[in-house]
Coordinates of C-alpha atoms and ligand atoms in Angstrom, one line a residue:
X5 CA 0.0 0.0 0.0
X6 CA 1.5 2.9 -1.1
X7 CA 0.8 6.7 0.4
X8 CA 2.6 8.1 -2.9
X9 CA -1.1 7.9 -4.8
X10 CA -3.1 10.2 -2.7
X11 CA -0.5 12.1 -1.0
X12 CA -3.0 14.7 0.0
X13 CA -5.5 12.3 1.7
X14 CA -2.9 10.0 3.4
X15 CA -1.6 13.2 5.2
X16 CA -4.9 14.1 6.4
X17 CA -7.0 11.1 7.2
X18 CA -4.9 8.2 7.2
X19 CA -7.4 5.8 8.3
X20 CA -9.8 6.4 5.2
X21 CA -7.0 6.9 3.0
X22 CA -5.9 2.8 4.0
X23 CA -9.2 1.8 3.3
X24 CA -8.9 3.3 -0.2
X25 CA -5.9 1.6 -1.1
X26 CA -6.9 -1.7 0.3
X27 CA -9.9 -1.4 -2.0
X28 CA -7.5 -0.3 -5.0
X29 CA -5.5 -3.8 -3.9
X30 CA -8.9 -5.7 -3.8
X31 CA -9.8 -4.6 -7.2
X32 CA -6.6 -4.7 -9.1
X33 CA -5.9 -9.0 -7.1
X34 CA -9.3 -9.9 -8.0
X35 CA -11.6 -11.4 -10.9
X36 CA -14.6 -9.1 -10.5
X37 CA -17.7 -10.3 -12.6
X38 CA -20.4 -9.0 -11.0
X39 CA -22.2 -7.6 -14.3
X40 CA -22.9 -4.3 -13.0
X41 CA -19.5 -2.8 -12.0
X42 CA -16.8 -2.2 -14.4
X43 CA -13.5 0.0 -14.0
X44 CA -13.8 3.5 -15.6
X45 CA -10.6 4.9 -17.5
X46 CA -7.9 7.1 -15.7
X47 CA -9.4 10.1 -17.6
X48 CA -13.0 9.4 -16.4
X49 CA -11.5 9.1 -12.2
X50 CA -9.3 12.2 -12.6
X51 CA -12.9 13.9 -14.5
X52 CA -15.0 12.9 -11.4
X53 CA -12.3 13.8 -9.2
X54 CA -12.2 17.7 -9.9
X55 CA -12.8 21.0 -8.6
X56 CA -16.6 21.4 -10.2
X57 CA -17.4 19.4 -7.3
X58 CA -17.5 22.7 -5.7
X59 CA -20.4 24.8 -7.6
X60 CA -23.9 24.5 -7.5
X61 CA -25.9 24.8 -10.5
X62 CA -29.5 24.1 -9.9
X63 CA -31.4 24.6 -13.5
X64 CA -29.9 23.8 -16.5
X65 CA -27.4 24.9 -19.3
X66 CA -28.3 28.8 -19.7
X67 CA -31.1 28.8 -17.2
X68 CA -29.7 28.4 -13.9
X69 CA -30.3 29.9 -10.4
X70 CA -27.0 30.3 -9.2
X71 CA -24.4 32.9 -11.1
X72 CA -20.6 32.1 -12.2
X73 CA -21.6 28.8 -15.1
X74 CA -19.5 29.9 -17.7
X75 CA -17.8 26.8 -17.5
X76 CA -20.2 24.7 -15.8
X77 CA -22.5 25.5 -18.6
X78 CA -20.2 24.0 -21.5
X79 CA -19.7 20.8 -19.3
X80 CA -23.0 20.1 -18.9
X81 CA -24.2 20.8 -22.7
X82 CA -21.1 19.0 -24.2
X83 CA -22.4 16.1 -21.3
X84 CA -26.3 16.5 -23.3
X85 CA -24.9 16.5 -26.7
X86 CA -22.7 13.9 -26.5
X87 CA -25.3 12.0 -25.2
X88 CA -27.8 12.6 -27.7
X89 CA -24.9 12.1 -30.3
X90 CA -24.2 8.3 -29.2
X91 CA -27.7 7.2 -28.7
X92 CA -29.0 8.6 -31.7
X93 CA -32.2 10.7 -29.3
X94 CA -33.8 13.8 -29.2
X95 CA -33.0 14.9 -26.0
X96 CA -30.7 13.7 -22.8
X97 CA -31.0 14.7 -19.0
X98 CA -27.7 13.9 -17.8
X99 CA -28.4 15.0 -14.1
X100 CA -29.8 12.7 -12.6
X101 CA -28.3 11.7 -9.2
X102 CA -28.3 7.3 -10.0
X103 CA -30.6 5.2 -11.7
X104 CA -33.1 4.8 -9.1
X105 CA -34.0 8.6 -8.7
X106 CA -33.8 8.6 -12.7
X107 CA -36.4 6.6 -12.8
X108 CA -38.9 8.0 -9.8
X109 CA -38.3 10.8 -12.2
X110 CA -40.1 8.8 -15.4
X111 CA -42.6 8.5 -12.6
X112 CA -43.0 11.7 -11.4
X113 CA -43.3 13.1 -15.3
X114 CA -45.7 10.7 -16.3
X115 CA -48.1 9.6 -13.5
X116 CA -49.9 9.9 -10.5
X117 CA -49.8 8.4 -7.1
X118 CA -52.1 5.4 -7.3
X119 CA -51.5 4.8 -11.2
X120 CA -50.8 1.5 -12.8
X121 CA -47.6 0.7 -13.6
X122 CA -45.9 -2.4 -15.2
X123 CA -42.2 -3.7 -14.6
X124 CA -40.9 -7.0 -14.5
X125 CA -41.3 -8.6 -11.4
X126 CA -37.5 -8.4 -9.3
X127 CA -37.5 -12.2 -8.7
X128 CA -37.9 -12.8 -13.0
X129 CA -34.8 -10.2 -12.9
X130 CA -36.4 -6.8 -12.8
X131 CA -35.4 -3.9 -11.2
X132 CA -36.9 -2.3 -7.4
X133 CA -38.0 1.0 -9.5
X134 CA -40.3 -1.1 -11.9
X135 CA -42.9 -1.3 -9.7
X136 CA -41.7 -3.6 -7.0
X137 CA -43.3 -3.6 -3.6
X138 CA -40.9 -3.2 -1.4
X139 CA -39.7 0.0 -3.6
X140 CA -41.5 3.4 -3.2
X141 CA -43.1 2.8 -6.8
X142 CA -44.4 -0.1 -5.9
X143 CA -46.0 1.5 -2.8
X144 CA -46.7 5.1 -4.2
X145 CA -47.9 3.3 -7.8
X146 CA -50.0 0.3 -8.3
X147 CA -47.5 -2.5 -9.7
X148 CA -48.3 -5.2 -11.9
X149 CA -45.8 -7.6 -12.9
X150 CA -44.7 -10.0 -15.9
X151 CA -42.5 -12.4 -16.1
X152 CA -40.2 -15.3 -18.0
X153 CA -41.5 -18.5 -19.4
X154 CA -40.7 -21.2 -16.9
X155 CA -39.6 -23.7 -19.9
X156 CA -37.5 -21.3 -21.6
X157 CA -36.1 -18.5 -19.1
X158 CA -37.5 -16.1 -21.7
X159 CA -39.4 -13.2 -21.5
X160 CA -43.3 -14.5 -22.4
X161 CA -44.8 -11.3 -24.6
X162 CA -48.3 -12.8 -25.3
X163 CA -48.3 -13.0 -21.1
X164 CA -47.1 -9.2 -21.6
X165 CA -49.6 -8.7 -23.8
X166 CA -52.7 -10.1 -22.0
X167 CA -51.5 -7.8 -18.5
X168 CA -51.4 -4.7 -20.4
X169 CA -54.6 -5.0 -21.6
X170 CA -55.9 -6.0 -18.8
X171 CA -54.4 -3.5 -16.7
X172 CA -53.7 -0.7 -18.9
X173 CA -50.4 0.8 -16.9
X174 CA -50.1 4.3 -17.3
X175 CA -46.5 3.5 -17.9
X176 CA -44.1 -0.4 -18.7
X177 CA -40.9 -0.8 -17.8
X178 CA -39.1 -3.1 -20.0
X179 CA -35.0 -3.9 -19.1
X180 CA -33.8 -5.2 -16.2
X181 CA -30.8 -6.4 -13.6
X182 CA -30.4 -10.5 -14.6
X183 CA -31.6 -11.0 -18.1
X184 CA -29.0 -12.4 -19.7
X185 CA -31.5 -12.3 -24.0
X186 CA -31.8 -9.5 -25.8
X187 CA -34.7 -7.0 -25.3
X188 CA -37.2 -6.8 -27.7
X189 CA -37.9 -3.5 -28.0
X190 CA -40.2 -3.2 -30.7
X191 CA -42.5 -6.4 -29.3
X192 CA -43.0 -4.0 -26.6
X193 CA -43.5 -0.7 -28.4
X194 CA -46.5 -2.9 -30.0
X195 CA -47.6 -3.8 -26.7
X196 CA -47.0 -0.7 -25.2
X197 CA -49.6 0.9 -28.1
X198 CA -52.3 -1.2 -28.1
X199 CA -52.6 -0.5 -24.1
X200 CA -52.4 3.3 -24.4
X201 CA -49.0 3.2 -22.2
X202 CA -45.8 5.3 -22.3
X203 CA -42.6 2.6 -22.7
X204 CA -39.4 2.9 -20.8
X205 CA -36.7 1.3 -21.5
X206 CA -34.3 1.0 -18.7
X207 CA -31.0 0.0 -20.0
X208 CA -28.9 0.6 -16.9
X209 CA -26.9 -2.5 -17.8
X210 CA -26.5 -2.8 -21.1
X211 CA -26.1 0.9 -21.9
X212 CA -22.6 0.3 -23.2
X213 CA -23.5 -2.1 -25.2
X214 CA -25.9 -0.7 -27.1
X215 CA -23.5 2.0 -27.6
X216 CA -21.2 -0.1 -28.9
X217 CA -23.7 -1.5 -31.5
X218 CA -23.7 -4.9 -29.2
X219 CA -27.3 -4.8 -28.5
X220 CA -30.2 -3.3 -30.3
X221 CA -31.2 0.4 -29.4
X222 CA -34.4 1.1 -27.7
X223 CA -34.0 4.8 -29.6
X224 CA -36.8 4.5 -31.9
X225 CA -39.3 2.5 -30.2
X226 CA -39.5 4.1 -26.9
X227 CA -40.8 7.1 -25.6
X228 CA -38.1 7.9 -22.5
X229 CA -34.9 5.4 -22.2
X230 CA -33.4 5.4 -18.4
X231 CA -30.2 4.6 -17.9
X232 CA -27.2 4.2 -15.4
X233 CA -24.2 5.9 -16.1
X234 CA -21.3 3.6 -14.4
X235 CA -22.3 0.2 -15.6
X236 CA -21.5 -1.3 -19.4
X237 CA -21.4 2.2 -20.5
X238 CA -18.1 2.9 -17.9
X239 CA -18.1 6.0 -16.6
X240 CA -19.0 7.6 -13.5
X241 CA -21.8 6.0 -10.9
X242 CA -24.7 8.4 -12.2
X243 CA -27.8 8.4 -14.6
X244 CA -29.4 10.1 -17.8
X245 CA -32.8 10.0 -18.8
X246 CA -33.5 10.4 -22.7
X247 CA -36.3 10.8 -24.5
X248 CA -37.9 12.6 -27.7
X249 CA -38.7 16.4 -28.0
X250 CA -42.1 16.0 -26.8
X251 CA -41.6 14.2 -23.6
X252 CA -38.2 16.8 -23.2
X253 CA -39.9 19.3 -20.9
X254 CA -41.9 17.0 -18.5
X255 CA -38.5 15.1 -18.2
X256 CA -36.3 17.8 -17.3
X257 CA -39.3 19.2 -15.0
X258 CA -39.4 16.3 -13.1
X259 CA -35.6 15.7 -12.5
X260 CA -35.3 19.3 -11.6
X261 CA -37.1 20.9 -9.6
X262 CA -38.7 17.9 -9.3
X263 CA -36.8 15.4 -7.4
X264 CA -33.2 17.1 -7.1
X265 CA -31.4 20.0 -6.4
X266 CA -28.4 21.1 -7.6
X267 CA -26.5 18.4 -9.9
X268 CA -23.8 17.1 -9.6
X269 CA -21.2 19.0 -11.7
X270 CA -18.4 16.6 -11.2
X271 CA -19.9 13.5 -12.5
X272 CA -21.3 15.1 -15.4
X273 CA -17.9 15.5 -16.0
X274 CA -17.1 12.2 -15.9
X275 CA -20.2 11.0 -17.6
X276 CA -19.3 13.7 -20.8
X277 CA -16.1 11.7 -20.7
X278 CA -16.9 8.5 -21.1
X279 CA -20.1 9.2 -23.7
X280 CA -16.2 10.6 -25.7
X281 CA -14.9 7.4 -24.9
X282 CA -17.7 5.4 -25.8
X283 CA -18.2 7.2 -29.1
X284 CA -14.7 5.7 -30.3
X285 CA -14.2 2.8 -32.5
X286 CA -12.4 1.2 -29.5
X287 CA -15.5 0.9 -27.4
X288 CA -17.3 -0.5 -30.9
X289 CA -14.7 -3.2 -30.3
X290 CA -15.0 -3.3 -26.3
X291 CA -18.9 -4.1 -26.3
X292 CA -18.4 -6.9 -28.8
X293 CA -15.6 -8.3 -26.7
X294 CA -17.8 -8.4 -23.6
X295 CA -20.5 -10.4 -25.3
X296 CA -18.0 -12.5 -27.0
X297 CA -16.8 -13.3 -23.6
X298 CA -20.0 -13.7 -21.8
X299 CA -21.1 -16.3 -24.8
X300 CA -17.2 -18.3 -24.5
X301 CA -17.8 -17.8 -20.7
X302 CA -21.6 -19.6 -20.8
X303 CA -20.7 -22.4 -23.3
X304 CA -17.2 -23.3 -20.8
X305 CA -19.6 -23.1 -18.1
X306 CA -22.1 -25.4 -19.7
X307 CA -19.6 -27.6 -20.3
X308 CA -18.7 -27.8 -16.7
X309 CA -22.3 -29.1 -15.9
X310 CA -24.3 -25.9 -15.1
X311 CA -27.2 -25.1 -15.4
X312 CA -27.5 -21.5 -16.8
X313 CA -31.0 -19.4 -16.3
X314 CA -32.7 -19.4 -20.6
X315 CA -29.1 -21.8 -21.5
X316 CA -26.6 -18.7 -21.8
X317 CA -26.3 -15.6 -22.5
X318 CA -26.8 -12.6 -25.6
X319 CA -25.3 -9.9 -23.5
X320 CA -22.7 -9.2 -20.9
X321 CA -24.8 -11.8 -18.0
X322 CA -24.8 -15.0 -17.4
X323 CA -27.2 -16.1 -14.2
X324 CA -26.1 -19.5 -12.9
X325 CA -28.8 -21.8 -11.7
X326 CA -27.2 -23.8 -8.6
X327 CA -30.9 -25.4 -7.9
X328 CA -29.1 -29.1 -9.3
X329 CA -26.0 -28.7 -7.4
X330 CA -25.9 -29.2 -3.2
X331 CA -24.4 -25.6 -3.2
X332 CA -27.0 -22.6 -2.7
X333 CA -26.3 -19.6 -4.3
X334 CA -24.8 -17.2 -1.2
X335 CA -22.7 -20.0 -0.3
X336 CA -21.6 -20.4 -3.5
X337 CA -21.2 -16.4 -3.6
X338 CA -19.1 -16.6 -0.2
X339 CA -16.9 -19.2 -1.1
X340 CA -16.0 -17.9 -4.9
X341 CA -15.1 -14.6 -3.4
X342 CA -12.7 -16.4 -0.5
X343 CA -10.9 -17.3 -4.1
X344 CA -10.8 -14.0 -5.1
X345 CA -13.9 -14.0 -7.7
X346 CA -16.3 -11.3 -7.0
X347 CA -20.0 -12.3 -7.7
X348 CA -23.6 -12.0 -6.3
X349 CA -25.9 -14.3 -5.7
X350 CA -29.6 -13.7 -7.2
X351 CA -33.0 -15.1 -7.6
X352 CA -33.5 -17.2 -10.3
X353 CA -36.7 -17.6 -11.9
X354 CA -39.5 -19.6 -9.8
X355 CA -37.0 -20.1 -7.4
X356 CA -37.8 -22.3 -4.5
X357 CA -35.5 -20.6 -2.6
X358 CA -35.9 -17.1 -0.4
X359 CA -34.6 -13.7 -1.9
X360 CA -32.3 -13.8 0.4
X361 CA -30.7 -17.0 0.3
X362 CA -31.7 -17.8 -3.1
X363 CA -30.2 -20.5 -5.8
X364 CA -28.6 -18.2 -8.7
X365 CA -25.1 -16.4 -9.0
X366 CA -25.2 -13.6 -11.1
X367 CA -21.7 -13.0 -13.2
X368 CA -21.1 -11.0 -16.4
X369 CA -18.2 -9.8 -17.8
X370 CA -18.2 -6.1 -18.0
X371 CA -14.5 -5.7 -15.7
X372 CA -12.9 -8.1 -16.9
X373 CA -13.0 -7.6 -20.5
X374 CA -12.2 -4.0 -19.4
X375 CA -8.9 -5.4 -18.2
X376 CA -8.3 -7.1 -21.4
X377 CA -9.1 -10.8 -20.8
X378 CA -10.5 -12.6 -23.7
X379 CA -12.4 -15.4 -25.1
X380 CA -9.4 -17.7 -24.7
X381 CA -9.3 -16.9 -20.6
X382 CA -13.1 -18.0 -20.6
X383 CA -12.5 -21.9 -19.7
X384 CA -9.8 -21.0 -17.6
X385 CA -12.3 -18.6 -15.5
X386 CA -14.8 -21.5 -15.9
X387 CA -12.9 -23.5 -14.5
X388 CA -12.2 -21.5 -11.4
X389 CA -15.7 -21.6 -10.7
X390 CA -16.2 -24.9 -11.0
X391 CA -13.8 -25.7 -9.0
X392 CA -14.6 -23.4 -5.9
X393 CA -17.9 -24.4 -6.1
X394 CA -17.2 -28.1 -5.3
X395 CA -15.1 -26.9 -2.8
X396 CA -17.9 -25.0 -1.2
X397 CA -19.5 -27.9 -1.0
X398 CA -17.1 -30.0 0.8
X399 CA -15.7 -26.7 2.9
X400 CA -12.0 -27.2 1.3
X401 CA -10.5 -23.8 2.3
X402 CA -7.1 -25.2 0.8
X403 CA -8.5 -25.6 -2.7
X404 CA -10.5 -21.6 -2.3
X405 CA -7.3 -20.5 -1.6
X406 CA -5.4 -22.5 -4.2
X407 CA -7.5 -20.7 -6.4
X408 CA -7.4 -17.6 -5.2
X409 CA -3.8 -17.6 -6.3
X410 CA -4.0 -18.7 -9.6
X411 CA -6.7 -15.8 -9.9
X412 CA -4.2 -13.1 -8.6
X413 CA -1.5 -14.0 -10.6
X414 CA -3.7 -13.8 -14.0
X415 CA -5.2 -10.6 -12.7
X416 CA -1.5 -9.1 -12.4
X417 CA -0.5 -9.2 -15.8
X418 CA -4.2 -7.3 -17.0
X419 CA -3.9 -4.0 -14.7
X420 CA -6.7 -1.9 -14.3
X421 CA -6.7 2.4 -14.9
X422 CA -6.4 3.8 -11.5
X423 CA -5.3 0.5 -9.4
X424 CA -1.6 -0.3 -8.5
X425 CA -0.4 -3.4 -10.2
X426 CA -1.7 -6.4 -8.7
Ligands
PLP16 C1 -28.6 -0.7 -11.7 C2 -30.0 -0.5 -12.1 C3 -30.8 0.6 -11.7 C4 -30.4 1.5 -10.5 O1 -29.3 2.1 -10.5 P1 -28.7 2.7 -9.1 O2 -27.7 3.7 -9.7 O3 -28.2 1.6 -8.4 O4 -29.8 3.4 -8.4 C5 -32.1 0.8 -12.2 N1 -32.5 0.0 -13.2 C6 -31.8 -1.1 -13.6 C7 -32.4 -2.0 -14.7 C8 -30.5 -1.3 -13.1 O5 -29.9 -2.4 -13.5

C-alpha cells in the first residue's frame, strides 16, 4: 500500500486513505464479474475527481439559479450532446443523481400516485423502481408484474400482452438487472400501443453495449430510455434520462425541480467523458468483446455441468442456476469470493428458494473484458468456478485459496486504470 497515490488524503486522514488503497488492492488481485461494476478509465477518475465538485448549479445549461456557469455550462451541454450524439435521441438529461432517482423521475413526469404501472417482477430479474413492492413505486404506484416463461427463461410477450390490456399501466418498464437475452424492444413498443401506455426502456446494464452497437437500441421505439451511467457504459456511478422532444420538458421538469437540487457538476464531468470514450471505435470493439466473452464464458460453463437461467447468454450476464448442485447460491457467492472471484448471488426464476438465500449467482463480464481478458481466458475462468464451487461444497478452504492464487496472478498481468499493479 502505497501513500505516494493520494499524498494529499494519506496526510490528512490516514485511516480512510488505507481503506482506499486496500480497496484499489482488492480490485486490481481480483476477478470481478459482477455484471454491473466495471473500471472507468484514468481520464473518467481524474474527471469525477475535480474541482466542479464545488459549484452549485440548480437549472440547466443557460437557465440556472446560481451565477458564475460559464464553464459549468459548456460541461454540462457538451455532457447532453454527447449523449444525444451516441444514442441517436432527441433529448438527454444527464443529471440525474443514479438510476433509481432517474427513474422516480419517469414516474413523477408521467403519472400519479395510485396509477398502474408495469415492470418485471425483481424475482424474474427486474429492477426495485419497476414497480416492486418493497420500492416506493411499488408503494406510491400500483405494480403489476410479468415475467419469464418457466420452460424457456425467456421473457413471455403474449403473457405481456394479455397484462397490459388487462391493466392498462399508465406507464411499462421493459430492461432489467439479470436477463441475460436481448430485449425486444419493438415487441413491446407494440404492446405498449395497443394499451395506451408510455414505454421505458431502462438499460442501466447494457447501456454500453448498445453504444457499442452490441445490443439493439431502444432509440426509436421508446418514448423515454433510463439509464445508469457507471455500468457497461463505464463511466462515473450516475444516470441520464433520454427521451424525444415531446416528452423533453416534463423530463427535465421532473428531474429538476422535481426530485433534485443542484446536480452534480463533477460527475457530469465524468459521464461527458466517457459518452467521448464510448463514441470511439475502441468501445465499438469493447462491447463486442464483452459479449463474446460472456457467450465463450456460458458455453465453458455449460460444459462444466451448469445449469445457466434461458441456456446462456446474448449480452454481458450470465445467471447460474445452482438449484441441481448441493451448493446454494450465497454460499456459493461466499466461497467464490474467499478465491478472489467477486460475484452475487440472485434469484432465479421460480425459485424455490428465499430472496435472500436464493439459488442463482449472477456474473457477467463487464471488468474483466475492461482489463483485457478474452475469449481464450473464458475456460480458464470457468474452471475456477467450478472448482470453488465443489469446494464449497465439501468446505475445502485449501482448494479456495489455491485458487485464489491462480486468480491473482492472472489478474497481475491485466492491470486496471487507476489501481496499482496487482
Ligand atoms: C442498476 C439499475 C438501476 C439502479 O441504479 P442505481 O444507480 O443503483 O440506483 C435501475 N434499473 C436497472 C435496470 C438497473 O440495472
Amino acid at each position: 500500500m502505497s501513500a505516494s497515490r493520494h499524498p494529499a488524503l494519506f496526510a490528512a486522514d490516514p485511516e480512510l486513505a488505507s481503506f482506499v488503497a486496500a480497496e484499489e488492492v482488492l480490485q486490481a488481485q481480483t476477478l470481478r464479474l459482477i455484471p454491473s461494476e466495471n473500471y472507468v478509465s484514468a481520464a473518467v477518475l481524474e474527471a469525477s475527481g475535480t474541482v466542479l465538485q464545488n459549484k452549485y448549479s440548480e437549472g440547466y445549461p443557460g437557465r440556472r439559479y446560481y451565477e458564475g456557469q460559464q464553464n459549468i455550462d459548456r460541461v454540462e451541454a457538451l455532457a447532453v450532446e454527447r449523449a444525444k450524439g451516441l444514442f441517436g435521441v432527441d433529448h438527454a438529461n444527464v443529471q440525474p443523481y443514479s438510476g433509481s432517482p432517474a427513474n422516480l423521475a419517469v414516474y413523477l413526469a408521467f403519472a400519479k400516485p395510485g396509477d398502474t404501472v408495469m415492470g418485471m417482477a425483481l424475482p424474474m430479474g427486474g429492477h426495485l423502481t419497476h414497480g416492486w413492492g418493497v420500492s416506493a413505486t411499488g408503494s406510491w404506484f400500483r405494480g403489476v408484474q410479468y415475467g419469464v416463461r418457466a420452460d424457456t427463461g425467456l421473457i413471455d410477450y403474449d403473457a405481456v400482452r394479455d397484462l397490459a390490456l388487462a391493466e392498462r399501466p399508465k406507464l411499462i418498464f421493459c430492461g432489467g438487472t439479470a436477463l441475460p437475452r436481448t430485449i425486444d424492444f419493438a415487441a413491446f413498443a407494440e404492446i405498449a400501443r395497443e394499451a395506451g401506455s408510455i414505454l421505458v426502456a431502462d438499460v442501466a446494464h447494457i447501456a454500453g453495449l448498445i453504444a457499442g452497437g452490441a445490443h439493439p437500441s431502444p432509440a426509436d421505439h421508446v418514448d423515454v430510455i433510463s439509464t445508469t451511467t457507471h455500468k457497461t457504459l463505464r463511466g462515473p456511478r450516475g444516470a441520464m434520462l433520454m427521451c424525444r422532444e415531446e416528452h423533453a420538458k416534463a423530463i427535465d421538469k421532473a428531474v429538476f425541480p422535481g426530485l433534485q437540487g443542484g446536480p452534480h457538476n463533477q460527475t457530469t464531468a465524468g459521464i461527458a467523458v466517457a459518452l467521448h470514450e464510448a463514441a470511439q471505435p475502441s468501445f465499438v470493439s469493447y462491447a463486442h468483446a464483452v459479449v463474446a466473452n460472456a457467450k465463450a464464458l456460458a458455453a465453458a460453463l455449460l460444459q462444466k455441468g451448469f445449469d445457466l437461467v434461458s441456456d446462456g447468454t446474448d449480452n454481458h450476464l450470465i445467471l447460474i442456476d445452482l438449484t441441481g448442485k448441493d451448493v446454494p447460491g450465497k454460499i456459493a457467492a461466499k466461497a467464490l469470493d474467499r478465491a478472489g472471484i467477486v460475484v452475487n448471488y440472485n434469484t432465479v426464476p421460480f425459485d424455490p428458494r428465499k430472496p435472500f438465500d436464493p439459488s442463482g449467482v449472477r456474473i457477467g463480464t463487464p471488468s474483466l473484458t475492461s482489463r483485457g481478458l478474452s475469449t481464450e481466458h473464458m475456460p480458464v475462468v470457468a474452471d475456477w468456478i467450478s472448482r470453488a464451487v465443489d469446494a464449497a461444497a465439501k468446505g475445502d478452504e485449501q482448494a479456495l485459496a489455491a485458487i485464489r492464487a491462480e486468480v491473482t496472478d492472472l489478474m497481475a498481468a491485466f492491470p486496471a486504470p487507476g489501481l496499482p499493479l496487482a
